[in-house]
mmCIF file of C-alpha atoms in Angstrom:
data_model
loop_
_atom_site.group_PDB
_atom_site.id
_atom_site.type_symbol
_atom_site.label_atom_id
_atom_site.label_comp_id
_atom_site.label_asym_id
_atom_site.label_seq_id
_atom_site.Cartn_x
_atom_site.Cartn_y
_atom_site.Cartn_z
ATOM 1 C CA UNK I 1 13.299 26.908 14.315
ATOM 2 C CA UNK I 2 11.494 23.578 13.709
ATOM 3 C CA UNK I 3 10.441 20.982 16.428
ATOM 4 C CA UNK I 4 11.631 17.025 17.089
ATOM 5 C CA UNK I 5 9.507 15.191 13.192
ATOM 6 C CA UNK I 6 9.064 11.865 15.639
ATOM 7 C CA UNK I 7 7.926 11.035 18.373
ATOM 8 C CA UNK I 8 9.852 9.203 21.209
ATOM 9 C CA UNK I 9 11.688 6.375 19.116
ATOM 10 C CA UNK I 10 10.324 3.686 20.902
ATOM 11 C CA UNK I 11 12.624 0.558 21.824
ATOM 12 C CA UNK I 12 12.090 -3.245 22.626
ATOM 13 C CA UNK I 13 12.751 -6.767 21.425
ATOM 14 C CA UNK I 14 12.264 -6.237 17.374
ATOM 15 C CA UNK I 15 13.937 -2.353 17.151
ATOM 16 C CA UNK I 16 13.654 0.620 17.464
ATOM 17 C CA UNK I 17 9.894 1.954 15.901
ATOM 18 C CA UNK I 18 9.539 5.289 14.576
ATOM 19 C CA UNK I 19 6.053 6.987 14.751
ATOM 20 C CA UNK I 20 6.365 10.205 13.380
ATOM 21 C CA UNK I 21 4.303 13.618 13.675
ATOM 22 C CA UNK I 22 4.341 15.395 11.061
ATOM 23 C CA UNK I 23 2.699 12.042 8.673
ATOM 24 C CA UNK I 24 -0.076 11.008 8.253
ATOM 25 C CA UNK I 25 -0.894 8.360 11.391
ATOM 26 C CA UNK I 26 -0.620 4.452 10.868
ATOM 27 C CA UNK I 27 -4.700 2.799 10.818
ATOM 28 C CA UNK I 28 -4.051 0.669 13.319
ATOM 29 C CA UNK I 29 -0.798 0.741 16.225
ATOM 30 C CA UNK I 30 1.969 0.095 13.864
ATOM 31 C CA UNK I 31 4.666 2.617 13.145
ATOM 32 C CA UNK I 32 5.898 3.860 10.263
ATOM 33 C CA UNK I 33 9.229 1.960 10.999
ATOM 34 C CA UNK I 34 11.338 -0.379 12.847
ATOM 35 C CA UNK I 35 15.055 -0.133 12.808
ATOM 36 C CA UNK I 36 16.830 -3.370 13.882
ATOM 37 C CA UNK I 37 20.385 -3.972 13.053
ATOM 38 C CA UNK I 38 21.644 -1.840 10.819
ATOM 39 C CA UNK I 39 17.849 -1.473 8.307
ATOM 40 C CA UNK I 40 14.715 0.733 8.484
ATOM 41 C CA UNK I 41 12.043 -1.504 7.666
ATOM 42 C CA UNK I 42 9.295 1.253 6.277
ATOM 43 C CA UNK I 43 5.366 0.359 6.306
ATOM 44 C CA UNK I 44 3.200 0.483 3.715
ATOM 45 C CA UNK I 45 2.931 3.737 2.861
ATOM 46 C CA UNK I 46 -0.069 5.714 0.705
ATOM 47 C CA UNK I 47 -0.362 9.097 -0.510
ATOM 48 C CA UNK I 48 -2.394 9.828 2.222
ATOM 49 C CA UNK I 49 -0.605 13.889 3.450
ATOM 50 C CA UNK I 50 -1.232 14.461 7.553
ATOM 51 C CA UNK I 51 -4.775 15.918 6.890
ATOM 52 C CA UNK I 52 -5.541 12.619 5.477
ATOM 53 C CA UNK I 53 -6.059 13.803 2.422
ATOM 54 C CA UNK I 54 -4.816 11.795 -0.565
ATOM 55 C CA UNK I 55 -2.488 13.323 -3.054
ATOM 56 C CA UNK I 56 -3.912 12.131 -6.600
ATOM 57 C CA UNK I 57 -6.810 11.944 -5.815
ATOM 58 C CA UNK I 58 -9.253 15.062 -7.094
ATOM 59 C CA UNK I 59 -13.524 15.348 -5.891
ATOM 60 C CA UNK I 60 -15.331 16.055 -9.157
ATOM 61 C CA UNK I 61 -18.797 18.020 -9.267
ATOM 62 C CA UNK I 62 -20.762 15.593 -9.288
ATOM 63 C CA UNK I 63 -19.357 13.266 -6.625
ATOM 64 C CA UNK I 64 -17.036 11.055 -8.665
ATOM 65 C CA UNK I 65 -13.433 10.698 -7.741
ATOM 66 C CA UNK I 66 -10.525 11.250 -10.107
ATOM 67 C CA UNK I 67 -7.368 8.604 -9.614
ATOM 68 C CA UNK I 68 -3.868 9.311 -10.673
ATOM 69 C CA UNK I 69 -1.714 6.896 -10.554
ATOM 70 C CA UNK I 70 1.322 9.387 -11.139
ATOM 71 C CA UNK I 71 0.414 11.806 -8.583
ATOM 72 C CA UNK I 72 -0.087 8.623 -6.110
ATOM 73 C CA UNK I 73 2.994 7.538 -7.653
ATOM 74 C CA UNK I 74 5.187 10.403 -6.622
ATOM 75 C CA UNK I 75 2.956 11.539 -3.365
ATOM 76 C CA UNK I 76 4.214 7.915 -1.958
ATOM 77 C CA UNK I 77 7.560 8.029 -2.772
ATOM 78 C CA UNK I 78 7.995 11.534 -1.112
ATOM 79 C CA UNK I 79 6.329 9.871 2.056
ATOM 80 C CA UNK I 80 8.646 7.470 2.534
ATOM 81 C CA UNK I 81 11.636 9.494 1.717
ATOM 82 C CA UNK I 82 10.158 11.982 4.905
ATOM 83 C CA UNK I 83 10.192 9.039 6.844
ATOM 84 C CA UNK I 84 13.384 7.867 5.987
ATOM 85 C CA UNK I 85 15.067 11.100 6.670
ATOM 86 C CA UNK I 86 13.204 11.326 9.748
ATOM 87 C CA UNK I 87 14.118 8.337 10.935
ATOM 88 C CA UNK I 88 18.414 7.738 10.266
ATOM 89 C CA UNK I 89 18.863 11.089 8.263
ATOM 90 C CA UNK I 90 19.237 8.938 5.185
ATOM 91 C CA UNK I 91 17.401 9.666 1.937
ATOM 92 C CA UNK I 92 16.097 8.055 -0.361
ATOM 93 C CA UNK I 93 19.890 6.409 -1.728
ATOM 94 C CA UNK I 94 19.381 4.322 0.969
ATOM 95 C CA UNK I 95 16.569 1.591 -0.106
ATOM 96 C CA UNK I 96 17.516 -1.758 -0.386
ATOM 97 C CA UNK I 97 14.418 -3.191 -1.829
ATOM 98 C CA UNK I 98 11.067 -1.576 -2.657
ATOM 99 C CA UNK I 99 7.359 -3.838 -3.029
ATOM 100 C CA UNK I 100 4.478 -2.442 -4.424
ATOM 101 C CA UNK I 101 0.604 -2.976 -4.658
ATOM 102 C CA UNK I 102 -1.333 -1.990 -7.628
ATOM 103 C CA UNK I 103 -5.063 -2.004 -7.463
ATOM 104 C CA UNK I 104 -4.728 -2.273 -11.195
ATOM 105 C CA UNK I 105 -1.881 -3.670 -13.718
ATOM 106 C CA UNK I 106 -3.176 -0.576 -16.471
ATOM 107 C CA UNK I 107 -1.392 1.927 -13.872
ATOM 108 C CA UNK I 108 2.003 0.444 -14.071
ATOM 109 C CA UNK I 109 3.156 2.781 -17.154
ATOM 110 C CA UNK I 110 2.684 5.936 -15.331
ATOM 111 C CA UNK I 111 3.962 4.746 -12.178
ATOM 112 C CA UNK I 112 6.928 3.149 -13.837
ATOM 113 C CA UNK I 113 6.960 6.496 -15.575
ATOM 114 C CA UNK I 114 7.537 8.651 -11.856
ATOM 115 C CA UNK I 115 9.538 5.833 -10.424
ATOM 116 C CA UNK I 116 11.820 6.415 -12.530
ATOM 117 C CA UNK I 117 12.006 9.929 -12.314
ATOM 118 C CA UNK I 118 13.575 8.736 -8.560
ATOM 119 C CA UNK I 119 15.585 6.103 -9.493
ATOM 120 C CA UNK I 120 17.777 4.238 -11.784
ATOM 121 C CA UNK I 121 19.214 0.473 -12.185
ATOM 122 C CA UNK I 122 22.614 0.643 -11.161
ATOM 123 C CA UNK I 123 21.810 2.367 -7.482
ATOM 124 C CA UNK I 124 18.349 1.707 -7.529
ATOM 125 C CA UNK I 125 16.962 -0.458 -5.072
ATOM 126 C CA UNK I 126 15.701 -3.838 -5.691
ATOM 127 C CA UNK I 127 11.937 -3.746 -6.607
ATOM 128 C CA UNK I 128 8.514 -6.032 -6.471
ATOM 129 C CA UNK I 129 5.479 -4.954 -8.003
ATOM 130 C CA UNK I 130 2.173 -7.067 -7.322
ATOM 131 C CA UNK I 131 -1.144 -6.777 -8.216
ATOM 132 C CA UNK I 132 -3.664 -6.189 -5.875
ATOM 133 C CA UNK I 133 -7.817 -7.127 -5.412
ATOM 134 C CA UNK I 134 -7.503 -3.648 -3.814
ATOM 135 C CA UNK I 135 -6.010 -1.248 -0.899
ATOM 136 C CA UNK I 136 -6.998 -0.138 2.502
ATOM 137 C CA UNK I 137 -9.088 3.270 1.074
ATOM 138 C CA UNK I 138 -11.280 2.793 -2.771
ATOM 139 C CA UNK I 139 -9.342 5.924 -3.797
ATOM 140 C CA UNK I 140 -5.575 4.286 -2.857
ATOM 141 C CA UNK I 141 -4.189 2.764 -6.795
ATOM 142 C CA UNK I 142 -0.584 1.964 -4.566
ATOM 143 C CA UNK I 143 1.289 1.328 -1.536
ATOM 144 C CA UNK I 144 4.615 0.908 -1.497
ATOM 145 C CA UNK I 145 6.680 -0.746 1.595
ATOM 146 C CA UNK I 146 10.350 -0.307 1.774
ATOM 147 C CA UNK I 147 13.402 -1.567 3.048
ATOM 148 C CA UNK I 148 16.606 1.022 3.424
ATOM 149 C CA UNK I 149 20.132 0.710 4.917
ATOM 150 C CA UNK I 150 20.704 2.857 8.213
ATOM 151 C CA UNK I 151 23.774 5.223 7.646
#
């Protein structure tokens, strides 16, 4: 019924790397996630889809872009959830820590609103949010990296 979501995991002295076939490919030579010593380290993740488009990005008739921080945040967290599930079988509840990169802190309220639909203070991960000058693609408003405990 379903095909494997990951290429064969690669094992090395730094743990097991996971390159997932149903996620957008990394922009360089790194895995979507790496498992070592009972923890899963998820590489910085955006709202990019398998076809290269980005959730939360609309191209207008005049060629300009409309960027939606709420949709991008939802897309990023859902991508992270899929990476964790495909790599370990766990869910978002296994995330221990997140680091969030925003291009502009004016987007903090919208990002935080969506974030709070996925996590609560009692059981959610620790979190750091920082503003960065830019991300690898001008369409991106947000990128998140995560660390999860493996079941």
